Short mmCIF file of C-alpha atoms in Angstrom, two decimals:
data_model
loop_
_atom_site.label_atom_id
_atom_site.label_comp_id
_atom_site.label_asym_id
_atom_site.label_seq_id
_atom_site.Cartn_x
_atom_site.Cartn_y
_atom_site.Cartn_z
CA UNK A 1 117.44 -118.71 49.45
CA UNK A 2 119.44 -118.27 46.00
CA UNK A 3 117.67 -115.80 44.04
CA UNK A 4 116.35 -116.92 40.53
CA UNK A 5 117.92 -115.53 37.43
CA UNK A 6 116.00 -115.17 34.32
CA UNK A 7 117.84 -116.57 31.06
CA UNK A 8 120.16 -114.23 29.35
CA UNK A 9 120.25 -111.89 32.47
CA UNK A 10 123.09 -113.81 34.24
CA UNK A 11 126.06 -112.13 35.35
CA UNK A 12 129.63 -113.33 34.91
CA UNK A 13 133.00 -112.48 36.36
CA UNK A 14 135.98 -111.43 34.16
CA UNK A 15 137.58 -114.74 34.02
CA UNK A 16 134.57 -116.17 32.37
CA UNK A 17 134.56 -113.30 29.92
CA UNK A 18 138.12 -113.45 29.02
CA UNK A 19 137.47 -117.04 28.34
CA UNK A 20 134.58 -116.77 26.03
CA UNK A 21 135.98 -113.80 24.29
CA UNK A 22 139.58 -114.37 23.69
CA UNK A 23 140.28 -110.74 25.13
CA UNK A 24 142.81 -110.47 27.83
CA UNK A 25 141.99 -108.80 31.16
CA UNK A 26 144.45 -105.68 30.26
CA UNK A 27 142.77 -105.22 26.97
CA UNK A 28 139.40 -105.56 27.91
CA UNK A 29 139.82 -102.67 30.78
CA UNK A 30 141.71 -100.73 28.21
CA UNK A 31 138.67 -101.12 26.01
CA UNK A 32 136.07 -100.09 28.58
CA UNK A 33 138.27 -97.02 29.82
CA UNK A 34 139.11 -95.72 26.79
CA UNK A 35 135.98 -96.66 24.52
CA UNK A 36 133.23 -97.45 26.87
CA UNK A 37 132.69 -100.47 24.82
CA UNK A 38 130.40 -101.91 27.59
CA UNK A 39 129.29 -100.87 31.00
CA UNK A 40 129.41 -103.93 33.65
CA UNK A 41 127.81 -103.87 36.90
CA UNK A 42 129.95 -103.99 40.13
CA UNK A 43 129.50 -106.48 42.99
CA UNK A 44 129.85 -105.07 46.54
CA UNK A 45 133.41 -105.27 46.45
CA UNK A 46 134.06 -103.42 43.31
CA UNK A 47 134.29 -106.51 41.10
CA UNK A 48 133.29 -106.21 37.47
CA UNK A 49 130.19 -108.52 36.09
CA UNK A 50 129.00 -108.86 32.82
CA UNK A 51 125.81 -109.78 31.00
CA UNK A 52 125.33 -112.13 28.36
CA UNK A 53 124.78 -109.13 26.09
CA UNK A 54 128.08 -107.69 27.16
CA UNK A 55 129.90 -110.81 26.15
CA UNK A 56 128.15 -111.11 22.90
CA UNK A 57 129.09 -107.48 21.88
CA UNK A 58 132.55 -108.12 22.89
CA UNK A 59 132.87 -111.27 20.89
CA UNK A 60 131.74 -108.98 17.90
CA UNK A 61 134.17 -106.51 18.43
CA UNK A 62 136.82 -109.02 19.00
CA UNK A 63 135.82 -110.48 15.60
CA UNK A 64 135.73 -107.16 13.81
CA UNK A 65 139.32 -106.15 14.77
CA UNK A 66 140.35 -110.05 13.66
CA UNK A 67 139.24 -108.67 10.24
CA UNK A 68 141.72 -105.89 10.32
CA UNK A 69 139.41 -103.05 12.06
CA UNK A 70 140.92 -100.83 14.61
CA UNK A 71 138.80 -100.90 17.78
CA UNK A 72 138.16 -97.12 17.26
CA UNK A 73 136.60 -97.87 14.12
CA UNK A 74 134.16 -99.92 15.51
CA UNK A 75 133.35 -99.16 19.26
CA UNK A 76 130.68 -96.88 18.83
CA UNK A 77 128.67 -99.05 16.36
CA UNK A 78 125.29 -100.21 17.94
CA UNK A 79 125.46 -104.15 18.62
CA UNK A 80 123.22 -104.72 15.65
CA UNK A 81 125.18 -102.76 13.13
CA UNK A 82 128.22 -104.45 14.65
CA UNK A 83 127.01 -108.20 14.05
CA UNK A 84 126.04 -106.97 10.28
CA UNK A 85 129.69 -105.96 9.91
CA UNK A 86 131.13 -108.97 10.94
CA UNK A 87 128.60 -111.26 8.79
CA UNK A 88 130.04 -108.76 5.90
CA UNK A 89 133.62 -109.25 6.74
CA UNK A 90 133.18 -112.85 6.78
CA UNK A 91 131.58 -113.23 3.66
CA UNK A 92 134.12 -110.91 2.01
CA UNK A 93 136.97 -112.87 3.36
CA UNK A 94 135.29 -116.14 1.96
CA UNK A 95 135.21 -114.54 -1.50
CA UNK A 96 138.63 -113.24 -1.60
CA UNK A 97 141.23 -115.17 -3.09
CA UNK A 98 144.42 -115.67 -1.19
CA UNK A 99 147.49 -114.38 -2.43
CA UNK A 100 145.80 -111.15 -3.99
CA UNK A 101 148.15 -108.26 -4.50
CA UNK A 102 146.28 -106.19 -1.67
CA UNK A 103 146.98 -109.21 0.96
CA UNK A 104 150.41 -109.25 -0.14
CA UNK A 105 150.46 -105.46 0.58
CA UNK A 106 149.01 -105.82 3.96
CA UNK A 107 151.07 -108.88 4.97
CA UNK A 108 154.20 -106.45 3.76
CA UNK A 109 153.12 -103.65 5.79
CA UNK A 110 152.77 -105.61 8.56
CA UNK A 111 156.17 -107.45 8.59
CA UNK A 112 157.91 -105.09 11.02
CA UNK A 113 155.18 -105.43 13.36
CA UNK A 114 155.22 -109.19 13.26
CA UNK A 115 159.15 -109.21 13.61
CA UNK A 116 158.69 -107.09 16.96
CA UNK A 117 155.81 -109.28 18.27
CA UNK A 118 157.94 -112.30 17.52
CA UNK A 119 161.27 -110.84 19.09
CA UNK A 120 159.13 -110.26 22.17
CA UNK A 121 157.35 -113.32 22.18
CA UNK A 122 160.91 -115.15 22.05
CA UNK A 123 162.64 -113.23 24.91
CA UNK A 124 159.57 -113.95 27.22
CA UNK A 125 159.98 -117.55 26.41
CA UNK A 126 163.91 -117.34 27.19
CA UNK A 127 162.99 -115.81 30.43
CA UNK A 128 160.23 -118.12 31.10
CA UNK A 129 157.71 -115.43 31.43
CA UNK A 130 154.54 -116.70 30.60
CA UNK A 131 152.53 -113.74 31.55
CA UNK A 132 154.52 -111.75 29.29
CA UNK A 133 154.37 -114.25 26.51
CA UNK A 134 150.67 -114.44 26.50
CA UNK A 135 150.34 -110.46 26.73
CA UNK A 136 152.46 -110.29 23.63
CA UNK A 137 150.52 -112.92 21.69
CA UNK A 138 147.21 -111.54 22.60
CA UNK A 139 148.03 -107.88 21.34
CA UNK A 140 149.29 -109.37 18.44
CA UNK A 141 145.90 -110.96 17.71
CA UNK A 142 144.46 -107.54 18.11
CA UNK A 143 146.76 -105.54 16.13
CA UNK A 144 147.43 -108.10 13.17
CA UNK A 145 145.08 -109.78 10.63
CA UNK A 146 143.88 -113.23 11.47
CA UNK A 147 146.30 -114.61 8.59
CA UNK A 148 149.44 -112.78 9.41
CA UNK A 149 148.64 -113.50 13.16
CA UNK A 150 148.66 -117.36 12.73
CA UNK A 151 150.78 -117.87 9.33
CA UNK A 152 153.08 -115.28 9.93
CA UNK A 153 153.77 -115.15 13.84
CA UNK A 154 152.57 -118.23 15.61
CA UNK A 155 153.78 -120.82 12.74
CA UNK A 156 157.09 -119.35 12.90
CA UNK A 157 157.28 -118.94 16.49
CA UNK A 158 156.29 -122.96 17.08
CA UNK A 159 158.48 -123.64 14.56
CA UNK A 160 161.64 -121.43 16.17
CA UNK A 161 160.95 -122.95 19.53
CA UNK A 162 161.04 -126.80 18.51
CA UNK A 163 163.73 -126.26 16.26
CA UNK A 164 165.63 -124.64 19.50
CA UNK A 165 164.53 -127.43 21.53
CA UNK A 166 166.25 -129.91 19.07
CA UNK A 167 169.44 -127.77 19.20
CA UNK A 168 169.54 -127.86 22.72
CA UNK A 169 169.56 -124.09 23.12
CA UNK A 170 165.85 -124.40 24.72
CA UNK A 171 164.83 -126.70 27.38
CA UNK A 172 161.83 -128.87 27.54
CA UNK A 173 160.53 -126.32 30.11
CA UNK A 174 160.70 -123.75 27.50
CA UNK A 175 158.70 -125.76 24.81
CA UNK A 176 156.36 -127.03 27.47
CA UNK A 177 155.32 -123.23 28.32
CA UNK A 178 155.26 -122.12 24.83
CA UNK A 179 152.85 -124.81 24.17
CA UNK A 180 150.70 -124.14 27.08
CA UNK A 181 150.59 -120.41 26.34
CA UNK A 182 149.73 -121.00 22.48
CA UNK A 183 147.26 -123.41 23.41
CA UNK A 184 145.55 -120.78 25.70
CA UNK A 185 145.57 -118.19 22.95
CA UNK A 186 144.45 -120.17 20.04
CA UNK A 187 141.47 -121.50 22.55
CA UNK A 188 140.47 -117.81 22.68
CA UNK A 189 140.71 -117.07 18.88
CA UNK A 190 138.49 -119.93 18.19
CA UNK A 191 135.98 -119.20 20.88
CA UNK A 192 136.16 -115.39 19.67
CA UNK A 193 135.79 -115.98 16.09
CA UNK A 194 133.18 -118.69 16.40
CA UNK A 195 129.44 -117.80 15.62
CA UNK A 196 126.21 -119.50 15.95
CA UNK A 197 125.24 -117.83 12.95
CA UNK A 198 127.77 -119.93 10.85
CA UNK A 199 126.30 -122.27 8.56
CA UNK A 200 129.34 -124.33 7.29
CA UNK A 201 130.60 -126.92 9.77
CA UNK A 202 134.18 -128.75 10.33
CA UNK A 203 135.50 -131.09 12.65
CA UNK A 204 139.00 -130.87 13.61
CA UNK A 205 140.88 -133.39 15.26
CA UNK A 206 144.18 -135.48 15.05
CA UNK A 207 143.98 -139.27 14.54
CA UNK A 208 144.86 -142.02 16.98
CA UNK A 209 148.50 -142.36 17.72
CA UNK A 210 149.04 -138.40 16.91
CA UNK A 211 148.99 -136.81 20.14
CA UNK A 212 150.58 -133.29 19.37
CA UNK A 213 147.67 -130.94 19.03
CA UNK A 214 148.99 -127.35 18.49
CA UNK A 215 148.69 -127.94 14.59
CA UNK A 216 145.17 -128.96 15.06
CA UNK A 217 144.43 -125.86 17.04
CA UNK A 218 146.10 -123.79 14.61
CA UNK A 219 143.69 -125.41 12.11
CA UNK A 220 140.41 -125.09 14.28
CA UNK A 221 141.51 -121.46 14.54
CA UNK A 222 142.14 -120.47 10.64
CA UNK A 223 138.75 -122.35 9.96
CA UNK A 224 136.77 -120.23 12.76
CA UNK A 225 138.38 -117.05 11.39
CA UNK A 226 136.95 -118.13 8.03
CA UNK A 227 133.49 -117.90 9.25
CA UNK A 228 133.19 -121.94 9.75
CA UNK A 229 131.52 -123.51 12.91
CA UNK A 230 134.15 -125.45 14.28
CA UNK A 231 133.69 -128.50 16.43
CA UNK A 232 137.20 -129.24 17.97
CA UNK A 233 137.84 -132.64 19.25
CA UNK A 234 141.56 -132.47 20.29
CA UNK A 235 144.02 -135.37 19.86
CA UNK A 236 144.25 -139.05 19.42
CA UNK A 237 141.07 -139.97 18.65
CA UNK A 238 139.43 -142.79 16.76
CA UNK A 239 138.30 -143.11 13.04
CA UNK A 240 135.05 -143.93 14.37
CA UNK A 241 134.66 -141.04 17.06
CA UNK A 242 135.54 -138.32 14.53
CA UNK A 243 133.08 -139.56 11.99
CA UNK A 244 130.38 -140.08 14.52
CA UNK A 245 130.84 -136.24 15.27
CA UNK A 246 131.06 -135.37 12.01
CA UNK A 247 127.68 -137.09 10.86
CA UNK A 248 125.94 -135.76 14.25
CA UNK A 249 127.10 -132.01 13.45
CA UNK A 250 126.28 -132.36 9.93
CA UNK A 251 129.81 -131.23 9.01
CA UNK A 252 131.12 -130.53 5.43
CA UNK A 253 134.70 -131.32 5.94
CA UNK A 254 136.82 -133.35 8.77
CA UNK A 255 140.13 -131.61 9.04
CA UNK A 256 143.14 -133.54 10.72
CA UNK A 257 146.77 -132.76 11.65
CA UNK A 258 149.21 -135.45 11.36
CA UNK A 259 152.82 -134.22 12.91
CA UNK A 260 154.57 -137.52 14.21
CA UNK A 261 155.62 -140.33 13.93
CA UNK A 262 155.97 -140.15 10.22
CA UNK A 263 155.87 -143.82 9.15
CA UNK A 264 153.14 -145.39 11.87
CA UNK A 265 151.01 -147.90 9.47
CA UNK A 266 147.97 -147.75 11.92
CA UNK A 267 147.68 -144.11 11.17
CA UNK A 268 147.08 -145.10 7.34
CA UNK A 269 144.81 -147.61 8.73
CA UNK A 270 142.81 -144.99 10.67
CA UNK A 271 142.87 -142.64 7.48
CA UNK A 272 141.23 -145.41 5.58
CA UNK A 273 138.78 -146.33 8.29
CA UNK A 274 137.81 -142.88 8.56
CA UNK A 275 137.29 -142.35 4.99
CA UNK A 276 134.91 -145.34 4.79
CA UNK A 277 132.58 -143.93 8.00
CA UNK A 278 132.30 -140.24 6.77
CA UNK A 279 129.46 -139.65 4.17
CA UNK A 280 130.56 -139.46 0.69
CA UNK A 281 129.75 -135.49 0.55
CA UNK A 282 132.38 -134.96 3.44
CA UNK A 283 135.52 -133.92 2.50
CA UNK A 284 138.58 -135.05 4.22
CA UNK A 285 141.37 -132.63 4.55
CA UNK A 286 145.07 -133.75 6.19
CA UNK A 287 147.99 -131.64 6.82
CA UNK A 288 150.93 -131.45 9.29
CA UNK A 289 154.54 -131.88 9.36
CA UNK A 290 153.83 -135.87 8.67
CA UNK A 291 151.22 -135.84 6.16
CA UNK A 292 153.69 -136.41 3.08
CA UNK A 293 154.61 -139.51 4.73
CA UNK A 294 151.07 -140.67 4.08
CA UNK A 295 150.76 -138.86 1.06
CA UNK A 296 149.97 -142.43 -0.88
CA UNK A 297 147.20 -143.32 1.36
CA UNK A 298 145.47 -139.92 0.86
CA UNK A 299 145.40 -140.62 -2.74
CA UNK A 300 143.84 -143.50 -2.74
CA UNK A 301 141.10 -142.40 -0.37
CA UNK A 302 140.61 -139.28 -2.18
CA UNK A 303 141.35 -137.22 0.85
CA UNK A 304 143.15 -133.56 0.45
CA UNK A 305 146.68 -133.17 1.58
CA UNK A 306 147.14 -129.64 2.91
CA UNK A 307 150.70 -128.00 2.61
CA UNK A 308 149.87 -124.88 5.10
CA UNK A 309 147.26 -122.82 6.53
CA UNK A 310 146.81 -121.07 3.27
CA UNK A 311 146.09 -124.15 1.63
CA UNK A 312 143.22 -124.87 4.44
CA UNK A 313 141.66 -121.58 3.45
CA UNK A 314 141.59 -122.31 -0.26
CA UNK A 315 140.03 -125.64 0.44
CA UNK A 316 137.70 -124.32 2.62
CA UNK A 317 136.59 -121.56 0.60
CA UNK A 318 136.01 -123.83 -2.32
CA UNK A 319 134.01 -126.06 -0.50
CA UNK A 320 131.85 -123.32 0.95
CA UNK A 321 131.22 -122.21 -2.68
CA UNK A 322 130.29 -125.65 -3.97
CA UNK A 323 127.83 -125.99 -0.72
CA UNK A 324 126.14 -122.43 -1.46
CA UNK A 325 125.68 -123.91 -5.14
CA UNK A 326 124.38 -126.97 -4.18
CA UNK A 327 122.06 -125.55 -1.58
CA UNK A 328 120.49 -123.12 -4.24
CA UNK A 329 119.95 -125.96 -6.84
CA UNK A 330 119.37 -125.52 -10.47
CA UNK A 331 117.51 -122.61 -11.72
CA UNK A 332 113.93 -123.71 -13.14
#
């Protein structure tokens, strides 16, 4: 007979925990050993088992480190205080103006570390060492701010690998390995940064005919670290499906990535159909390497073209401020 387990009292193996939190097994063990962040139970064979409460605490710790705090600063906080701190950080980030002097100083201070992580990642790719590449990127996600790790590390890494693949100095296998590992790391960022407490919702996808999804994953990760509830749909979806999801999730925005091809007329048709199917209050945000090729279409349907992840953050912060003002309504 299988013993019954009360809701909230399940025990999960480490592979489930790493998937749900974004933490690597090595980092999780280090946090337990050095900071006693959680105390998992053990199987008869000595394998760790984590409760739902453990996982939620680890998710909060990860989000706190993504905001720029060291694990040593937050490891001893009670879970309730940790949750409050994460909410405060999200609120402060949503109010912060990008490009401020303090943000520029932080990014400048991080430049040597970013360069070191980038060099390590490139060496791992050249050796086709997926384990080393993933470990390097996960360390960077913890050590750097979310903006720096996404904009300053992952975007240049992907662009560099793509350029070298086109030049012939890297083979398709290098590009494929990089894509697989980066996708796994971004999945962890999205899941670790997502919060059921988030009130603003965004749907992220690529339209029909667009099969390259790493740009969309970067958008989803950026939105999640901005405190948005993200519904990530993946690549190559019809306009009607994207719109239905946005309606059902009551999303304030739909964000699309368009990369290749650059002149496909069907993509323009899909964008028009999507805008027609979305509620008027739902903003349509479109970015990616091919977005400029559809500038005329985007202008005609009132969609916002994004140049980079920084412009995405600006748009999301403006939408959130408008939403908050609208929800409060006029004063009596």
